[in-house]
Structures are given as structure tokens and as C-alpha cells.
Amino acid sequence: MCIRDSSNNYPNPFNPSTTIEYSIPKNGFISLKVYNLLGQAVRTIYEGNQKAGGHIVKFNGSGLASGVYLYQLKTDGFVETKKFILLK
């Protein structure tokens, strides 16, 4: 199970929105959240069941301060975290 684009989201840096692509090999519950560098969850992009295959989500960082953030994809038995930068 993986986030498809090894170069992170696009565009990166972004203002105010960016696109995240990922794929999952089987149906299941996923959580896609954004964290600040203190490890605090600041946004939930998606949480729920998804079908296997490729998925594309748009993240809008309006209301967040400029800075470095992490987005994390969690599924049953898998976690991947990537960094992205919001510039205003």
C-alpha cells in the first residue's frame, strides 16, 4: 500500500491548495490527516472506507499559517507520512 507520487503532493510548496494522489490495494478504512511539526492533527482530509485503486484529493490550507506540515495516510497495517509546505 502506498502513496503513489514519491515527490509528494503537487504543487509543493502550495498556496492555498494542493493535490494528493495515493492508491490502496484493497477496500478498507483509511485516514488521511494533516499534522503540524509538533505532531498535532490540524485537519482531517478524509476518514472512512474507500475502494481499492487510485484516489485524488484536494487539500485547502486556508486558515493555516505558512509553514511545514505533514500529511499521513493510515490504513490497516500501513502508515506513510510525507512533508509539504504552505507558503502565503
Coordinates of N, CA and C in Angstrom, one line a residue:
M1 N 0.8 -1.2 0.0 CA 0.0 0.0 0.0 C 0.9 1.2 0.0
C2 N 0.6 2.2 -0.8 CA 1.5 3.4 -0.9 C 0.8 4.6 -1.3
I3 N 1.5 5.7 -1.0 CA 1.1 7.0 -1.7 C 1.9 7.0 -3.0
R4 N 1.2 7.2 -4.1 CA 1.7 6.9 -5.4 C 2.9 7.8 -5.8
D5 N 2.8 9.1 -5.5 CA 3.7 10.1 -6.0 C 4.9 10.3 -5.0
S6 N 6.0 9.7 -5.3 CA 7.2 9.8 -4.4 C 7.7 11.2 -4.2
S7 N 7.3 12.1 -5.0 CA 7.7 13.5 -4.9 C 6.7 14.3 -4.1
N8 N 5.9 13.7 -3.4 CA 4.9 14.3 -2.5 C 3.7 14.9 -3.3
N9 N 3.0 15.8 -2.7 CA 1.9 16.4 -3.3 C 2.3 17.4 -4.4
Y10 N 1.4 17.9 -5.2 CA 1.7 18.9 -6.2 C 0.6 20.0 -6.2
P11 N 1.0 21.2 -6.4 CA 2.3 21.8 -6.3 C 2.8 21.7 -4.8
N12 N 4.1 21.8 -4.6 CA 4.7 21.8 -3.3 C 6.0 22.7 -3.4
P13 N 6.0 23.8 -2.8 CA 5.1 24.5 -1.9 C 3.8 24.9 -2.6
F14 N 2.8 25.1 -1.8 CA 1.5 25.4 -2.3 C 0.9 26.6 -1.6
N15 N -0.1 27.3 -2.3 CA -0.9 28.4 -1.7 C -2.2 28.6 -2.5
P16 N -3.3 28.4 -2.0 CA -3.6 27.7 -0.7 C -4.0 26.2 -0.8
S17 N -4.0 25.7 -2.1 CA -4.4 24.3 -2.2 C -3.4 23.5 -3.0
T18 N -3.5 22.2 -2.7 CA -2.6 21.2 -3.3 C -3.3 19.9 -3.6
T19 N -2.8 19.1 -4.4 CA -3.4 17.8 -4.7 C -2.5 16.6 -4.2
I20 N -3.2 15.7 -3.6 CA -2.5 14.5 -3.1 C -3.1 13.3 -3.8
E21 N -2.2 12.5 -4.3 CA -2.6 11.2 -5.0 C -2.1 10.0 -4.2
Y22 N -2.9 9.0 -4.1 CA -2.5 7.8 -3.4 C -3.3 6.6 -4.0
S23 N -2.8 5.4 -3.8 CA -3.5 4.2 -4.2 C -3.5 3.2 -3.1
I24 N -4.6 2.5 -3.0 CA -4.7 1.4 -2.0 C -5.0 0.1 -2.7
P25 N -4.4 -1.0 -2.2 CA -4.5 -2.3 -3.0 C -5.8 -3.0 -2.7
K26 N -6.5 -2.7 -1.6 CA -7.8 -3.4 -1.3 C -8.7 -2.4 -0.6
N27 N -10.0 -2.7 -0.6 CA -11.0 -1.9 0.1 C -10.7 -1.9 1.5
G28 N -11.0 -0.7 2.2 CA -10.8 -0.7 3.6 C -10.9 0.7 4.2
F29 N -10.7 0.8 5.5 CA -10.8 2.1 6.2 C -9.5 2.8 6.0
I30 N -9.5 4.1 5.7 CA -8.3 4.9 5.6 C -8.5 6.2 6.4
S31 N -7.4 6.7 6.8 CA -7.4 8.0 7.5 C -6.3 8.8 6.8
L32 N -6.6 10.0 6.3 CA -5.6 11.0 5.7 C -5.7 12.3 6.5
K33 N -4.7 12.6 7.3 CA -4.7 13.8 8.1 C -3.5 14.6 7.9
V34 N -3.6 15.9 8.3 CA -2.5 16.9 8.3 C -2.1 17.2 9.7
Y35 N -0.8 17.2 9.9 CA -0.2 17.5 11.2 C 0.8 18.6 11.1
N36 N 0.9 19.4 12.2 CA 1.9 20.4 12.3 C 3.2 19.7 12.8
L37 N 4.3 20.4 12.9 CA 5.6 19.8 13.3 C 5.6 19.4 14.7
L38 N 4.6 19.8 15.5 CA 4.5 19.4 16.9 C 3.8 18.1 17.0
G39 N 3.3 17.5 15.9 CA 2.6 16.3 15.9 C 1.1 16.4 16.2
Q40 N 0.6 17.6 16.2 CA -0.8 17.9 16.4 C -1.6 17.8 15.1
A41 N -2.7 17.1 15.1 CA -3.5 17.0 14.0 C -4.2 18.3 13.8
V42 N -4.1 18.9 12.6 CA -4.7 20.2 12.3 C -5.9 20.2 11.4
R43 N -5.9 19.1 10.6 CA -7.0 18.9 9.6 C -7.2 17.4 9.3
T44 N -8.4 17.0 9.1 CA -8.7 15.6 8.6 C -9.1 15.8 7.2
I45 N -8.3 15.3 6.2 CA -8.7 15.4 4.8 C -9.8 14.4 4.5
Y46 N -9.6 13.1 4.9 CA -10.5 12.1 4.7 C -10.4 11.0 5.7
E47 N -11.5 10.5 6.2 CA -11.5 9.4 7.1 C -12.8 8.5 6.8
G48 N -12.6 7.3 6.4 CA -13.7 6.4 6.1 C -13.3 5.3 5.2
N49 N -14.2 4.5 4.7 CA -13.9 3.4 3.9 C -13.8 3.9 2.4
Q50 N -12.8 3.3 1.8 CA -12.6 3.6 0.3 C -12.3 2.3 -0.4
K51 N -12.7 2.3 -1.7 CA -12.4 1.2 -2.5 C -11.0 1.1 -3.0
A52 N -10.5 0.0 -3.3 CA -9.2 -0.2 -3.9 C -9.0 0.6 -5.1
G53 N -7.7 1.1 -5.3 CA -7.4 1.8 -6.5 C -6.8 3.2 -6.2
G54 N -6.7 4.0 -7.3 CA -6.2 5.3 -7.1 C -7.2 6.3 -6.7
H55 N -6.7 7.3 -5.9 CA -7.6 8.3 -5.3 C -6.8 9.6 -5.4
I56 N -7.6 10.7 -5.7 CA -7.0 12.1 -5.7 C -7.9 12.9 -4.8
V57 N -7.2 13.7 -3.9 CA -7.9 14.6 -3.0 C -7.2 16.0 -3.1
K58 N -8.0 17.0 -3.0 CA -7.5 18.4 -2.9 C -7.5 18.8 -1.5
F59 N -6.4 19.4 -1.1 CA -6.3 19.9 0.3 C -6.2 21.4 0.2
N60 N -7.1 22.1 1.0 CA -7.1 23.6 1.0 C -6.5 24.0 2.4
G61 N -5.4 24.7 2.3 CA -4.7 25.1 3.6 C -5.2 26.5 4.1
S62 N -6.3 27.0 3.5 CA -6.8 28.3 4.0 C -7.0 28.2 5.5
G63 N -6.6 29.2 6.3 CA -6.8 29.2 7.7 C -5.6 28.7 8.5
L64 N -4.7 28.1 7.8 CA -3.5 27.6 8.4 C -2.4 28.7 8.2
A65 N -1.4 28.7 9.1 CA -0.3 29.6 8.9 C 0.7 29.0 7.9
S66 N 1.5 29.9 7.3 CA 2.6 29.4 6.5 C 3.5 28.5 7.3
G67 N 4.0 27.5 6.6 CA 5.0 26.6 7.3 C 5.0 25.2 6.8
V68 N 5.8 24.4 7.4 CA 5.9 23.0 7.0 C 4.9 22.1 7.8
Y69 N 4.2 21.3 7.0 CA 3.2 20.4 7.6 C 3.5 19.0 7.1
L70 N 2.9 18.0 7.8 CA 3.0 16.6 7.4 C 1.6 16.1 7.0
Y71 N 1.5 15.2 6.0 CA 0.2 14.5 5.8 C 0.5 13.1 6.0
Q72 N -0.4 12.4 6.6 CA -0.2 11.0 6.9 C -1.4 10.1 6.4
L73 N -1.1 9.1 5.7 CA -2.1 8.1 5.2 C -1.9 6.9 6.1
K74 N -3.1 6.5 6.8 CA -3.1 5.3 7.6 C -4.1 4.3 7.1
T75 N -3.8 3.1 7.0 CA -4.7 2.0 6.7 C -4.4 0.9 7.6
D76 N -5.1 -0.2 7.5 CA -4.9 -1.3 8.4 C -3.5 -1.9 8.1
G77 N -2.6 -1.7 9.1 CA -1.2 -2.3 8.9 C -0.3 -1.4 8.1
F78 N -0.6 -0.2 7.8 CA 0.2 0.6 6.9 C 0.1 2.1 7.3
V79 N 1.3 2.8 7.4 CA 1.3 4.2 7.7 C 2.4 4.8 6.8
E80 N 2.1 5.9 6.1 CA 3.1 6.7 5.4 C 2.9 8.2 5.6
T81 N 4.0 8.8 5.9 CA 3.9 10.3 6.2 C 4.8 11.0 5.2
K82 N 4.3 12.1 4.7 CA 5.1 13.0 3.8 C 5.0 14.4 4.2
K83 N 6.0 15.2 3.8 CA 6.0 16.6 4.2 C 5.6 17.5 3.0
F84 N 4.9 18.6 3.4 CA 4.6 19.6 2.4 C 4.6 21.0 3.0
I85 N 4.7 22.0 2.2 CA 5.0 23.4 2.6 C 3.9 24.3 2.1
L86 N 3.3 25.0 3.1 CA 2.3 26.1 2.8 C 3.0 27.4 2.8
L87 N 3.0 28.1 1.7 CA 3.6 29.5 1.6 C 2.5 30.5 1.3
K88 N 2.3 31.5 2.1 CA 1.3 32.5 1.8 C 2.0 33.8 1.5

